[in-house]
Short mmCIF file of C-alpha atoms in Angstrom, two decimals:
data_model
loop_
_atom_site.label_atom_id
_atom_site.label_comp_id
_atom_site.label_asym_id
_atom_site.label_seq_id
_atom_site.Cartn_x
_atom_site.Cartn_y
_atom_site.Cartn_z
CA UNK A 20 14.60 7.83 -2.15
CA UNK A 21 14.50 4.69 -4.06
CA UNK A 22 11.91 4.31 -6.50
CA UNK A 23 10.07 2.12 -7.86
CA UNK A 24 8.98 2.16 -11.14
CA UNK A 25 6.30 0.47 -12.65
CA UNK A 26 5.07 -0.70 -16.25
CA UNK A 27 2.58 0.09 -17.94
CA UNK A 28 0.82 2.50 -15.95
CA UNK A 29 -2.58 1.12 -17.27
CA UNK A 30 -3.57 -2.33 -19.45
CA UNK A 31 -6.46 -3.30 -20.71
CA UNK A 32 -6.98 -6.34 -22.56
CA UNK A 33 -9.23 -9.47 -23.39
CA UNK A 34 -10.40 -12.60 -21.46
CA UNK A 35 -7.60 -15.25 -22.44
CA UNK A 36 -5.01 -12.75 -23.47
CA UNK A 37 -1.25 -13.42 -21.58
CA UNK A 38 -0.12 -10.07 -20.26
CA UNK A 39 3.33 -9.18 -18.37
CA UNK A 40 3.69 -6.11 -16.03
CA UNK A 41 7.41 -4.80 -14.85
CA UNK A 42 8.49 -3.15 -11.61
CA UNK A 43 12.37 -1.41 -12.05
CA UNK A 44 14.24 0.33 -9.84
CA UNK A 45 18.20 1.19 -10.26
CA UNK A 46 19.02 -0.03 -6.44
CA UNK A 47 19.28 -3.81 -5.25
CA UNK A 48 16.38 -4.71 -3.09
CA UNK A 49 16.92 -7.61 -0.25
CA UNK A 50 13.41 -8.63 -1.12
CA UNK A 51 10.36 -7.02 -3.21
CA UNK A 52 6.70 -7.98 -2.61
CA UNK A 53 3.57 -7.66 -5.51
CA UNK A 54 0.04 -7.18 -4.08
CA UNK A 55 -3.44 -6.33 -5.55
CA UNK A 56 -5.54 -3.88 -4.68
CA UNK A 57 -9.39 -4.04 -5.77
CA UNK A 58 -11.57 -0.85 -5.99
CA UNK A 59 -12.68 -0.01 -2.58
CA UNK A 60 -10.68 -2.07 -0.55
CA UNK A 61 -6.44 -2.05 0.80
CA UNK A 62 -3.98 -3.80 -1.04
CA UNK A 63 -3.52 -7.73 -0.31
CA UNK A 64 0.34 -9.56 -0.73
CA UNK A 65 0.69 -11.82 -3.41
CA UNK A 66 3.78 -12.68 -2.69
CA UNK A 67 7.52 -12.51 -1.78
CA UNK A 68 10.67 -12.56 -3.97
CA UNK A 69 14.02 -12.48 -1.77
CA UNK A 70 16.36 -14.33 -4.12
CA UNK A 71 17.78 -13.15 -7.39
CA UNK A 72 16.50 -15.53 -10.26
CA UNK A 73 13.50 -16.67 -8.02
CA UNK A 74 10.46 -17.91 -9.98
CA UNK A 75 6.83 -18.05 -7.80
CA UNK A 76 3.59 -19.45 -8.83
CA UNK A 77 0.18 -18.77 -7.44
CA UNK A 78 -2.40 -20.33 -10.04
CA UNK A 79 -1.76 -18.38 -13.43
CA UNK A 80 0.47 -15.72 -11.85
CA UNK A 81 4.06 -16.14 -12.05
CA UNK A 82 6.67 -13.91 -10.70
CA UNK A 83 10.09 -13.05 -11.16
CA UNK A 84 12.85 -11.46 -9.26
CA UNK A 85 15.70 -10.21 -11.61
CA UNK A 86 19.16 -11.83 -11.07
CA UNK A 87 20.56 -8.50 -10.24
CA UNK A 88 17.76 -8.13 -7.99
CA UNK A 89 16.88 -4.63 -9.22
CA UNK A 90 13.59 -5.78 -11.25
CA UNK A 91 10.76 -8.08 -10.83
CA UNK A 92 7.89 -9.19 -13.15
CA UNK A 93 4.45 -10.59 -13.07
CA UNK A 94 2.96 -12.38 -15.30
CA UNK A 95 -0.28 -13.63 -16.56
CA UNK A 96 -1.53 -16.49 -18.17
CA UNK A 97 -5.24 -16.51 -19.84
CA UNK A 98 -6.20 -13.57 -18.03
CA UNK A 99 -9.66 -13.41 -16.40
CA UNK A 100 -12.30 -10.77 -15.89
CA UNK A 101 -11.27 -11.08 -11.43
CA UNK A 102 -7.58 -10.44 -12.16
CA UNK A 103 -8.70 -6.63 -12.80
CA UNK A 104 -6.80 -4.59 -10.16
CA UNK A 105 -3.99 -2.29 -9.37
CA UNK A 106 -0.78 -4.05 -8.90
CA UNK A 107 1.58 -2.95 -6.92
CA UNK A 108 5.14 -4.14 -6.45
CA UNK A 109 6.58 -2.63 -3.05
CA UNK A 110 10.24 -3.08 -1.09
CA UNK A 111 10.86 -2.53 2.28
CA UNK A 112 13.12 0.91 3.16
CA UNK A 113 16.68 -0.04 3.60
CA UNK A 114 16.12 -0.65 7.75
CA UNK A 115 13.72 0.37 8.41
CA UNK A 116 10.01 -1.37 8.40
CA UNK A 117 7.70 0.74 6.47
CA UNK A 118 7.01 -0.12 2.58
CA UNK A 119 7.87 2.17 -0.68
CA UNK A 120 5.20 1.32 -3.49
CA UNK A 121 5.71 1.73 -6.72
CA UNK A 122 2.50 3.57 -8.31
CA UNK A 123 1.01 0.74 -9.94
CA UNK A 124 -0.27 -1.07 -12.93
CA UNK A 125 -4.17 -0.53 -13.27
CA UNK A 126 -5.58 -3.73 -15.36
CA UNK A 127 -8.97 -4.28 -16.60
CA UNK A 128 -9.59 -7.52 -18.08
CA UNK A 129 -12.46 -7.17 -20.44
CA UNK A 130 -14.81 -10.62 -21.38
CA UNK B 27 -10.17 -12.73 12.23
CA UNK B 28 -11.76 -9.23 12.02
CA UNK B 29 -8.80 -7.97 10.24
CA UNK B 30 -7.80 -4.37 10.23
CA UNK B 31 -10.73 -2.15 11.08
CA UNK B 32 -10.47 1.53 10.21
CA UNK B 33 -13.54 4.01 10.81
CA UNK B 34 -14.86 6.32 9.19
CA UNK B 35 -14.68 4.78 5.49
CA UNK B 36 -15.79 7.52 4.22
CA UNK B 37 -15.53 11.72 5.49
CA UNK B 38 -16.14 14.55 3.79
CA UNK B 39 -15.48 17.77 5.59
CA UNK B 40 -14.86 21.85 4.79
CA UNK B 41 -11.35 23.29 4.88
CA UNK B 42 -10.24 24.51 7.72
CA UNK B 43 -12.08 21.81 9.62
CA UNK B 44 -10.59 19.15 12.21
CA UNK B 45 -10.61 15.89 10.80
CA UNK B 46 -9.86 12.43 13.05
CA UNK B 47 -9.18 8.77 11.28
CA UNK B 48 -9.40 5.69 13.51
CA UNK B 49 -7.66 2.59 13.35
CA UNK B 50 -8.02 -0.82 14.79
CA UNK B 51 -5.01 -3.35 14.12
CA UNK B 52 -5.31 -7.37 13.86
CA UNK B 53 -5.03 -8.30 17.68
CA UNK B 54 -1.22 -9.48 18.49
CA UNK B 55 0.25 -7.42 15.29
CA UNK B 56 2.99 -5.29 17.23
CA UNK B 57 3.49 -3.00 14.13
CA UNK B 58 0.77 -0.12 13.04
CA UNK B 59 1.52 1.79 9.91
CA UNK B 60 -0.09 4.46 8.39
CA UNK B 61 -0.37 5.53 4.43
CA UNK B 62 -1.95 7.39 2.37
CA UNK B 63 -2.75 7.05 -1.52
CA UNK B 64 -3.51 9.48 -4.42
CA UNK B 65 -3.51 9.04 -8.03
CA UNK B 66 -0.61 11.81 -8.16
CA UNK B 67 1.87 10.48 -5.44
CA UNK B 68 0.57 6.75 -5.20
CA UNK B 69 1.10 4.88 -2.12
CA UNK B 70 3.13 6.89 0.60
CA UNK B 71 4.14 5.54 4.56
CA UNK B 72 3.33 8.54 6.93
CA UNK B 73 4.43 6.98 10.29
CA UNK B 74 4.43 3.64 11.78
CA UNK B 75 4.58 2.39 15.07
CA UNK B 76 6.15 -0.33 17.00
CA UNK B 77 4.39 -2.03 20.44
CA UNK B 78 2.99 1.77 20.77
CA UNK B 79 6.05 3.93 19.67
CA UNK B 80 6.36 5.73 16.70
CA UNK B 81 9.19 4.76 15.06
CA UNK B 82 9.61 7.07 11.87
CA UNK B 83 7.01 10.13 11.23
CA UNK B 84 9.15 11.15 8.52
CA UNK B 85 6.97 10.53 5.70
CA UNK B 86 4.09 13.01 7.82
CA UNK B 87 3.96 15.75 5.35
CA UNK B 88 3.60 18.90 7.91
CA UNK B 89 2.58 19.53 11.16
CA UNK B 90 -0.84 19.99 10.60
CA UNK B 91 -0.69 15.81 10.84
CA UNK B 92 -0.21 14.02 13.89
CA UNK B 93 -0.34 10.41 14.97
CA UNK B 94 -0.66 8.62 18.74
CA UNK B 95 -1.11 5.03 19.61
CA UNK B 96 -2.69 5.53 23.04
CA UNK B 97 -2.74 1.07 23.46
CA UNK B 98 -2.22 -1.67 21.16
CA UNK B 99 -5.73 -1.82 20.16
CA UNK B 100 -5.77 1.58 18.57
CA UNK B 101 -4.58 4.35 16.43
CA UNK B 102 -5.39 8.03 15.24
CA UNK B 103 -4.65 10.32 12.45
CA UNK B 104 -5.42 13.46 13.22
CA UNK B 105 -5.27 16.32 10.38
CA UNK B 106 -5.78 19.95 11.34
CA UNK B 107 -6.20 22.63 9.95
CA UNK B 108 -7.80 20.09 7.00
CA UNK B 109 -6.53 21.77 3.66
CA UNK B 110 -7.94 20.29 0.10
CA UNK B 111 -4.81 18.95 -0.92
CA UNK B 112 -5.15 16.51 1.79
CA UNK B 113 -8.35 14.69 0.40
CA UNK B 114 -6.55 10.80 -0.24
CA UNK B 115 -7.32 7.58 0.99
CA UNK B 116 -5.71 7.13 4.26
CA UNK B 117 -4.85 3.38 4.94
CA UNK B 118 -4.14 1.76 7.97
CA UNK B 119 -1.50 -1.38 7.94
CA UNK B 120 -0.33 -3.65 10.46
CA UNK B 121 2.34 -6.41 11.04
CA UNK B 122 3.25 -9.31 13.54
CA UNK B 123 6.87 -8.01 13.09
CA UNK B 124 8.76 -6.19 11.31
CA UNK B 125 11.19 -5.45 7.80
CA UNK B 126 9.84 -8.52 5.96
CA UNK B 127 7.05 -9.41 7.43
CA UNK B 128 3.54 -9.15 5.94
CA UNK B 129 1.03 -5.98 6.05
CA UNK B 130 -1.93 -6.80 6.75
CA UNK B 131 -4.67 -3.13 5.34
CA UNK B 132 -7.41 -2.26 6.18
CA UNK B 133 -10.02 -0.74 3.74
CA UNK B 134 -9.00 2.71 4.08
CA UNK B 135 -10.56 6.30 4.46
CA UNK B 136 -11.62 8.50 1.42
CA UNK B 137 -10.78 11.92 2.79
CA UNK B 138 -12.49 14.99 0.90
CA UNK B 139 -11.96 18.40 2.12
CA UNK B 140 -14.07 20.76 0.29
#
């Protein structure tokens, strides 16, 4: 099985703060998705990261796919109280079609 | 777009007991997948299906679990005998196509079994 690991299990921090959240695994991955997940409800993709070195933006998230394409990285900018989730960073098994998840980063952003 | 529709959203049943989770996919997805989550294991793929088929039930963790696709419309989990170690949220995913493409979930099933 290859895992996913994901850091820091749990963040909290202020309104405003900048805050970056990891997702490691010792294999290569041909691509590695982030979603969110909000209390009550199923995950929902972020986004996609396929190429090694790729930067995406959506608004004040920005995510990274390691060169080696082992690691990826989301960040924050000026967090807000509606970025509070579990993250999730997830590949696809080597083919076949289902996802492995890493377990998470729980964030509460406190005003 | 209804999205994914899974029923009940909530069950709470006794050990022992028969326990049946229901699944509606997005209309013209051909893939159905089906995981469950716990603070302990996090997010885990049971089976998943393709136009109908199961593809890979290797992630079911005994028999007491099965899974059908009787059209394209909808899905069961089944669970029985329903032990306490099984109480999870049970989601319900599906897909256009496949490796790459995007999972669409639906809000899930908190299982207790008392």
């Amino acid at each position: 099985t290859q895992l996913l690991e994901q850091s820091p299990q749990f963040l909290s921090i202020q309104e405003g703060e900048n805050l970056t959240v990891y997702c490691n695994s010792s294999s290569v991955f041909s691509s590695l998705q982030w979603y969110r997940q909000e209390p009550g409800e199923g995950p929902v993709l972020l986004v996609t990261v396929v190429t090694g070195g790729e930067v995406k933006k959506l608004k004040r998230l920005t995510f990274q796919f390691g060169d080696a394409r082992k690691d990826s990285s989301l960040h924050i900018t000026a967090a807000q109280p509606g970025d509070t989730g579990l993250y999730l960073c997830a590949r696809h098994g080597g083919g076949a079609d289902g996802l492995t998840f890493g377990k998470g980063t729980h964030l509460i952003i406190q005003p | 777009d209804a999205g994914v529709i899974q029923s009940p959203r909530h069950e709470v049943t006794e050990m022992g007991q028969e326990v049946t989770l229901r699944c509606k996919p997005i209309s013209g997805h051909d893939y159905l997948f089906w995981y469950r989550q716990t603070m302990m294991r996090g997010l885990e793929l049971l089976i998943y299906f393709n136009n109908n088929v199961p593809i890979d039930d290797s992630g079911m963790p005994e028999d007491r679990f099965s899974a059908k696709m009787p059209n394209a419309s909808f899905s069961t989990l089944k669970i029985q005998p329903s032990e306490p170690r099984d109480s999870a949220v049970y989601f319900c995913a599906s897909s256009f196509s496949g490796s790459g493409d995007t999972q669409y979930f639906g809000p899930g099933t908190r299982l207790t079994v008392l």
